[in-house]
Tab-separated table of N, CA and C in Angstrom:
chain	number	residue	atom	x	y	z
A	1415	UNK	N	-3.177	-10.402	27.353
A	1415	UNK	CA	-2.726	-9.477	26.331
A	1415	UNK	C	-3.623	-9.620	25.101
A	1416	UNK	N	-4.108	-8.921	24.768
A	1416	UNK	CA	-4.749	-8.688	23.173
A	1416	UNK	C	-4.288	-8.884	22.371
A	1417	UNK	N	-4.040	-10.026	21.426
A	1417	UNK	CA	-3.789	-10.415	20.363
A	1417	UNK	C	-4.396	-10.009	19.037
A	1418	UNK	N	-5.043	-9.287	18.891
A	1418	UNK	CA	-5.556	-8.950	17.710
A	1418	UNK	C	-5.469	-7.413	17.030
A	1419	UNK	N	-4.785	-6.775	16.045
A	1419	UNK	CA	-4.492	-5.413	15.632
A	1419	UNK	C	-4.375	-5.112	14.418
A	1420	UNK	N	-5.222	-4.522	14.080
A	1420	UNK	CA	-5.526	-4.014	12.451
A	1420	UNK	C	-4.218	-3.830	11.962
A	1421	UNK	N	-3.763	-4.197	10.398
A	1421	UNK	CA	-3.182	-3.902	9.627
A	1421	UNK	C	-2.968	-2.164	9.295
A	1422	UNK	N	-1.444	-2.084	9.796
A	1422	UNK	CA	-1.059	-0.160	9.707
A	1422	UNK	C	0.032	-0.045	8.250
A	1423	UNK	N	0.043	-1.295	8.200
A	1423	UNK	CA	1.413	-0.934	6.741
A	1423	UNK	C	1.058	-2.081	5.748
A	1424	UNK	N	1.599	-1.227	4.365
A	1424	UNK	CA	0.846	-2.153	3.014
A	1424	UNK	C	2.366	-2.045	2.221
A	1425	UNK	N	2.902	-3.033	1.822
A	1425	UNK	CA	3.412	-3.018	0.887
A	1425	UNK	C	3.001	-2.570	-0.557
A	1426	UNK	N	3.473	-1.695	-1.570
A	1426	UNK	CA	2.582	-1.471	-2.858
A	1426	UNK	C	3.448	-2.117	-3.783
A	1427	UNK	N	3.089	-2.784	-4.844
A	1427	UNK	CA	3.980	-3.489	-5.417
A	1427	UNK	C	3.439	-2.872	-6.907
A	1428	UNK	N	4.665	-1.791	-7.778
A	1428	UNK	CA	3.622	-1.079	-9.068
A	1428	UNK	C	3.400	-2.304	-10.511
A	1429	UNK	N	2.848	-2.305	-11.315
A	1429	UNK	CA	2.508	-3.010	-12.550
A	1429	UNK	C	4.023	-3.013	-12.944
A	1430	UNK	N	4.081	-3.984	-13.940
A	1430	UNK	CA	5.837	-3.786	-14.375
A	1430	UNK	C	6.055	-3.240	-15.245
A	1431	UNK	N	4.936	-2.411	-16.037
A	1431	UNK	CA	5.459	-1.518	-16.880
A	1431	UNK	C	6.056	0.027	-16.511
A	1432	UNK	N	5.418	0.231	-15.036
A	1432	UNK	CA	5.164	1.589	-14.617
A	1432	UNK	C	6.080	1.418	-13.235
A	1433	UNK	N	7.440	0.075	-13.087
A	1433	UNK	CA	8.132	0.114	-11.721
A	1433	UNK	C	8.922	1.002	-11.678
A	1434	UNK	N	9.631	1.711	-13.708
A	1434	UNK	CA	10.867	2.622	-13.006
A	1434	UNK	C	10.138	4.167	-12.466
A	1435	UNK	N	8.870	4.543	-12.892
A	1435	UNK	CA	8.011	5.496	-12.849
A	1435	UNK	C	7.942	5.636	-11.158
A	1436	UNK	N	7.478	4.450	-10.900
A	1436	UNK	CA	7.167	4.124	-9.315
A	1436	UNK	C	8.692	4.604	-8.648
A	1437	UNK	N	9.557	3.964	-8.909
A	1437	UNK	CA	10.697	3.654	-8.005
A	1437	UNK	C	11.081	5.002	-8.478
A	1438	UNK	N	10.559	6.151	-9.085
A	1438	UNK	CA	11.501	7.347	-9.229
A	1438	UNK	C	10.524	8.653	-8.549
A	1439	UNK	N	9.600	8.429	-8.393
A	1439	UNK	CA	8.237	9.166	-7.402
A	1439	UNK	C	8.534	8.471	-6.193
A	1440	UNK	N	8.686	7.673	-5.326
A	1440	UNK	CA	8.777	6.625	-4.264
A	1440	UNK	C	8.163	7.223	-3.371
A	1441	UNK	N	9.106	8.287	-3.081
A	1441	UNK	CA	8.921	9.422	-1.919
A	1441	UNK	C	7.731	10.030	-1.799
A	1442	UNK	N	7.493	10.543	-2.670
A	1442	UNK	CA	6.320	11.222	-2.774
A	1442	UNK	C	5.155	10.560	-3.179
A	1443	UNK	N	5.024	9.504	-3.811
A	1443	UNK	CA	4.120	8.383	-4.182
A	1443	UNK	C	3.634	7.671	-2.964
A	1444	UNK	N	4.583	7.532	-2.008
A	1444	UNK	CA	4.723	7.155	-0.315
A	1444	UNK	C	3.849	8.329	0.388
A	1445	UNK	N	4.146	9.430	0.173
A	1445	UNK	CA	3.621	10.325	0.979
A	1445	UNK	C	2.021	10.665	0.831
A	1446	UNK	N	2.002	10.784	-0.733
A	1446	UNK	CA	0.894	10.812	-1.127
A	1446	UNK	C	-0.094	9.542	-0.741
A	1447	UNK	N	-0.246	8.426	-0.385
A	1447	UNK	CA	-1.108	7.178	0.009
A	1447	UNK	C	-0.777	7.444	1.700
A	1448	UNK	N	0.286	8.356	2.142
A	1448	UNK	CA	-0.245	8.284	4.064
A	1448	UNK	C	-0.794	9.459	3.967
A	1449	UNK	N	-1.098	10.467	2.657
A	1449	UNK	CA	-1.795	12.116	3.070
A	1449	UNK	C	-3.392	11.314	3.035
A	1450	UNK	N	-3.457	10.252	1.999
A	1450	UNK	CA	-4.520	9.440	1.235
A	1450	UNK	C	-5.361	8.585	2.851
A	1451	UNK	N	-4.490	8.098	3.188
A	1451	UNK	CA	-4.907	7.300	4.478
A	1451	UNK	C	-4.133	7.495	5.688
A	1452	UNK	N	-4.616	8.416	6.471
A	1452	UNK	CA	-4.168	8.793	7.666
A	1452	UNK	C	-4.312	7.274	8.775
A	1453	UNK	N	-3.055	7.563	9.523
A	1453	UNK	CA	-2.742	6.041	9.921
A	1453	UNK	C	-2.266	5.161	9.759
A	1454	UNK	N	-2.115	5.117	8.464
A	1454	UNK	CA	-1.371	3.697	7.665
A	1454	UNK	C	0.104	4.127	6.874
A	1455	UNK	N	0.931	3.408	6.899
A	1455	UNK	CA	1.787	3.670	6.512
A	1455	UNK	C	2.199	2.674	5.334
A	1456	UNK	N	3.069	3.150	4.161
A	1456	UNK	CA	2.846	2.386	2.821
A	1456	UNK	C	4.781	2.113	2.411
A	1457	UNK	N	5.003	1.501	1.491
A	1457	UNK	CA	6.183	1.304	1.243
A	1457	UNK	C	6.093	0.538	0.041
A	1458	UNK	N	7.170	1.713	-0.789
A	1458	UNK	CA	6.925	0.859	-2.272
A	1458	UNK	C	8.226	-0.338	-2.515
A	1459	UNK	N	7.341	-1.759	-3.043
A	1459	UNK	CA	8.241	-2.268	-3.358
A	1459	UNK	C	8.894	-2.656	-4.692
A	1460	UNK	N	9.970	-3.308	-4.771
A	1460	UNK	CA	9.910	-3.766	-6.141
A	1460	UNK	C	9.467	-4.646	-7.289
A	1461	UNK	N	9.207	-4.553	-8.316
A	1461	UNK	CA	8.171	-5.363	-8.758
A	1461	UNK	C	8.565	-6.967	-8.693
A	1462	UNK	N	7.687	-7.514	-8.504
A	1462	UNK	CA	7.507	-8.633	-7.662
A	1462	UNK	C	6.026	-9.457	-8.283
A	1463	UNK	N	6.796	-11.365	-8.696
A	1463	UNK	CA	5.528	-11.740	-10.032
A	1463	UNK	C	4.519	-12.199	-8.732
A	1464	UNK	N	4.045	-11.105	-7.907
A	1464	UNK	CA	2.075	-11.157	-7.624
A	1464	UNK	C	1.337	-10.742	-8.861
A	1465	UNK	N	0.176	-11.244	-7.959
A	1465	UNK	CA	-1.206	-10.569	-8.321
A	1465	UNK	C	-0.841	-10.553	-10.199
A	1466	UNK	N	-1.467	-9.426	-10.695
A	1466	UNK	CA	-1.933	-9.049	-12.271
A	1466	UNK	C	-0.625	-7.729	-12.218
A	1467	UNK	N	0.630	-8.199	-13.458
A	1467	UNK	CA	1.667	-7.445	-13.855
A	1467	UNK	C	1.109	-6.173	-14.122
A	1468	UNK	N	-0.704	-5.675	-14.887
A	1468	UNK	CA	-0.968	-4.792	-15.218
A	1468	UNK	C	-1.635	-3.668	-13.889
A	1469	UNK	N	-1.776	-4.065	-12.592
A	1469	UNK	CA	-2.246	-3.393	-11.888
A	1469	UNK	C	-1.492	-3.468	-10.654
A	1470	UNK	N	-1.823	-2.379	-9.700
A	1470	UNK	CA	-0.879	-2.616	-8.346
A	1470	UNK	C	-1.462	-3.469	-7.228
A	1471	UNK	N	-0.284	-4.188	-6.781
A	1471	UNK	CA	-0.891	-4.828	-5.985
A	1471	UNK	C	-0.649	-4.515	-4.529
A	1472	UNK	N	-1.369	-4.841	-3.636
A	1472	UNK	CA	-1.598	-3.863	-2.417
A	1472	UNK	C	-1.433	-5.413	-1.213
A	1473	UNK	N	-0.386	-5.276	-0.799
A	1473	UNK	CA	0.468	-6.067	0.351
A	1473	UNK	C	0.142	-5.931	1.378
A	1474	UNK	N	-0.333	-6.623	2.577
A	1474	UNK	CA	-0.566	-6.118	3.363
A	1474	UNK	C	0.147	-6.796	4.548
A	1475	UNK	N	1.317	-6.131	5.550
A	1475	UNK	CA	1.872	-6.443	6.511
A	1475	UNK	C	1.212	-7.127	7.670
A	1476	UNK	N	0.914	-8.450	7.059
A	1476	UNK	CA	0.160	-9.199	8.709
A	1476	UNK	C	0.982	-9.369	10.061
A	1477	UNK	N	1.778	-9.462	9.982
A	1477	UNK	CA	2.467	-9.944	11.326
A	1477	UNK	C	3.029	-8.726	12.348
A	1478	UNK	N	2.645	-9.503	13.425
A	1478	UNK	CA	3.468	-8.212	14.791
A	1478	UNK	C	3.934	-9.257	15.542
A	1479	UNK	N	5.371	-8.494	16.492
A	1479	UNK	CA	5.465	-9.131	18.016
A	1479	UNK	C	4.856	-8.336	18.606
A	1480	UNK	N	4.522	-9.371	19.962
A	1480	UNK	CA	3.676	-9.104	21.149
A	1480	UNK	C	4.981	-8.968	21.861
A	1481	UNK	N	4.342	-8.449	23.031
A	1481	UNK	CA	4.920	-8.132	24.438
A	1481	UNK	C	5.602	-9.442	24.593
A	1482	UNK	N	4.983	-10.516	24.403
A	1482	UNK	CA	5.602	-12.085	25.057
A	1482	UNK	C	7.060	-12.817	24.308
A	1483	UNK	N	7.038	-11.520	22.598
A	1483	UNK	CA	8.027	-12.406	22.229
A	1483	UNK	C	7.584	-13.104	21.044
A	1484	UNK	N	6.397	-13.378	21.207
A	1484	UNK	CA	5.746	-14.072	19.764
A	1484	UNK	C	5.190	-13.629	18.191
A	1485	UNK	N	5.167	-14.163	17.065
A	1485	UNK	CA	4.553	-13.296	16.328
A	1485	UNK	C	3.124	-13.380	16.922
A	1486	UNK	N	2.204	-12.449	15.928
A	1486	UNK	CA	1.061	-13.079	15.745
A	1486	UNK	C	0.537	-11.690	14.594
A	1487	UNK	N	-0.466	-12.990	14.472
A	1487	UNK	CA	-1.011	-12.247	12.659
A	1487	UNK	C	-2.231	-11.220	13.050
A	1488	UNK	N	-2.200	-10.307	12.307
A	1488	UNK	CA	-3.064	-9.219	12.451
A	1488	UNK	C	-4.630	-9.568	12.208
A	1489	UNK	N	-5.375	-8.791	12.067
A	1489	UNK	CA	-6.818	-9.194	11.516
A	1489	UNK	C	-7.141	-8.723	10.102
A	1490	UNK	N	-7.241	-9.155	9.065
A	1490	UNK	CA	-6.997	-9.038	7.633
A	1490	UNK	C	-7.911	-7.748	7.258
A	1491	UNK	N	-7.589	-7.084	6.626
A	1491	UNK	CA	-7.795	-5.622	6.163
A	1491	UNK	C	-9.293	-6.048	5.153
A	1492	UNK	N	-10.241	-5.387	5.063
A	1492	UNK	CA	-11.709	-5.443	4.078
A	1492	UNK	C	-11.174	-5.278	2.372
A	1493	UNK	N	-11.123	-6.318	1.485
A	1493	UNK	CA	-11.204	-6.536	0.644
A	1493	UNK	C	-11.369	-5.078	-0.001
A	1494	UNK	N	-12.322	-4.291	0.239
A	1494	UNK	CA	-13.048	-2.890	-0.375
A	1494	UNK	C	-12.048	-2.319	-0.096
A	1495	UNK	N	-11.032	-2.190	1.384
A	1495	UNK	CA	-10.305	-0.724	1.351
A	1495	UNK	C	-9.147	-1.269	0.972
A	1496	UNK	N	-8.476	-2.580	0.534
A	1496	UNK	CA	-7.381	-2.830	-0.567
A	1496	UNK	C	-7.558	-2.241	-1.902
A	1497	UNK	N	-9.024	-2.398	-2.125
A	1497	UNK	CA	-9.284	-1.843	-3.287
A	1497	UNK	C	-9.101	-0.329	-3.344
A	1498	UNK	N	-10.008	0.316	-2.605
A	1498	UNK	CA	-9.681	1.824	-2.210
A	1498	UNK	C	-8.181	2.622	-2.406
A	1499	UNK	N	-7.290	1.841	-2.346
A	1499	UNK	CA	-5.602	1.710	-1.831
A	1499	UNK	C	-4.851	1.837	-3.421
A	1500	UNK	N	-5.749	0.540	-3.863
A	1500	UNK	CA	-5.505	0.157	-5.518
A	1500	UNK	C	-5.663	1.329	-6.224
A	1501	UNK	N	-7.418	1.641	-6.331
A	1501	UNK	CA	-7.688	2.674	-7.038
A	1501	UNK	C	-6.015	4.218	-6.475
A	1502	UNK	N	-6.784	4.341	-5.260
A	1502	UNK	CA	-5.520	5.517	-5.178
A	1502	UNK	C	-4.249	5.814	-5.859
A	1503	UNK	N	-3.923	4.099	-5.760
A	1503	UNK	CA	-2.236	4.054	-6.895
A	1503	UNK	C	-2.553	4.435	-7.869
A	1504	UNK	N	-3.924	3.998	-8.735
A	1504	UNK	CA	-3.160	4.246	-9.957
A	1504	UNK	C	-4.150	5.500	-10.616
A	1505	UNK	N	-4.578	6.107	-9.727
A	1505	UNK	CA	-4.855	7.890	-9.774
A	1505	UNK	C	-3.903	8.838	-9.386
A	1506	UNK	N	-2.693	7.642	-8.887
A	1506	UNK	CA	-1.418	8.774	-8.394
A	1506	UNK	C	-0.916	9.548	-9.637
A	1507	UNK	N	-0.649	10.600	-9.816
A	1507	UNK	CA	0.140	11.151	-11.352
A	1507	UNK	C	1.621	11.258	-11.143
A	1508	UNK	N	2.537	10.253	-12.540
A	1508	UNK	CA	3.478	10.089	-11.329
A	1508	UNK	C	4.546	11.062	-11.638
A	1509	UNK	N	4.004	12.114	-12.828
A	1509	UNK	CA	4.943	12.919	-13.873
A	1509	UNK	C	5.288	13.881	-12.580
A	1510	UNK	N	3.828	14.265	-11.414
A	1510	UNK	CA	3.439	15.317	-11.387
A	1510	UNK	C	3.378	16.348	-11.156
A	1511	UNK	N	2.569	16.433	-12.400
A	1511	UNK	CA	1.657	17.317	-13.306
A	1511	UNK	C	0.323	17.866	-11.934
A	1512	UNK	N	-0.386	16.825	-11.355
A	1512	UNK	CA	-1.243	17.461	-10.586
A	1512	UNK	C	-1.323	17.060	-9.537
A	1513	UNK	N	-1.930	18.144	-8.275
A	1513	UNK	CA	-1.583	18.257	-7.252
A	1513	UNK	C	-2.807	17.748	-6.168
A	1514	UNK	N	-2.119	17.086	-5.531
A	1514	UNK	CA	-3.587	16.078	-4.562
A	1514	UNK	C	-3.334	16.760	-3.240
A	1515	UNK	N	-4.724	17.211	-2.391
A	1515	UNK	CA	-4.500	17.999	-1.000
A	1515	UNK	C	-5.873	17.031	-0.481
A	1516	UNK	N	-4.739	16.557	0.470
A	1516	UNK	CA	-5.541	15.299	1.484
A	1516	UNK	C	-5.783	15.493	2.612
């Protein structure tokens, strides 16, 4: 059995100034990062003391079961497209005001 499978889901965790902003877009803040990255699926959480309070931090779901029953950890996502993920959050508009076609 193949043990090894890219990371499909990211936790987003927003800055803590901008969580009730986040937690009131969710839906669509959600939708907008799977129109953003086809394939991956995202889920906002609540703010949570990671990373830098002023920026989002981008979670990434390592673990799967296998067929056998066991976990096992994924193969860690490229530094660059966490970043990619990052930038996206916080180009999201969360009033919005403007309209993203992905």
């Amino acid at each position: 059995m193949a043990t090894e499978r890219e990371v499909l889901e990211f936790i987003i965790v927003p800055p803590f100034e901008q969580r009730a902003a986040v937690a009131a877009a969710k839906e669509r803040f959600e939708s907008y990062l799977g129109n953003r990255f086809p394939g991956y699926r995202f889920k906002v959480g609540p703010f949570a003391p990671v990373g830098d309070e002023e920026q989002f931090s981008v979670l990434p779901v390592m673990n799967f079961p296998g067929d056998d029953g066991k976990s096992y950890m994924c193969t860690p996502p490229k530094r660059w497209f966490l970043q990619e993920i990052a930038d996206a959050c916080r180009d999201f508009d969360l009033k919005g005001l403007r309209h993203y076609a992905a």
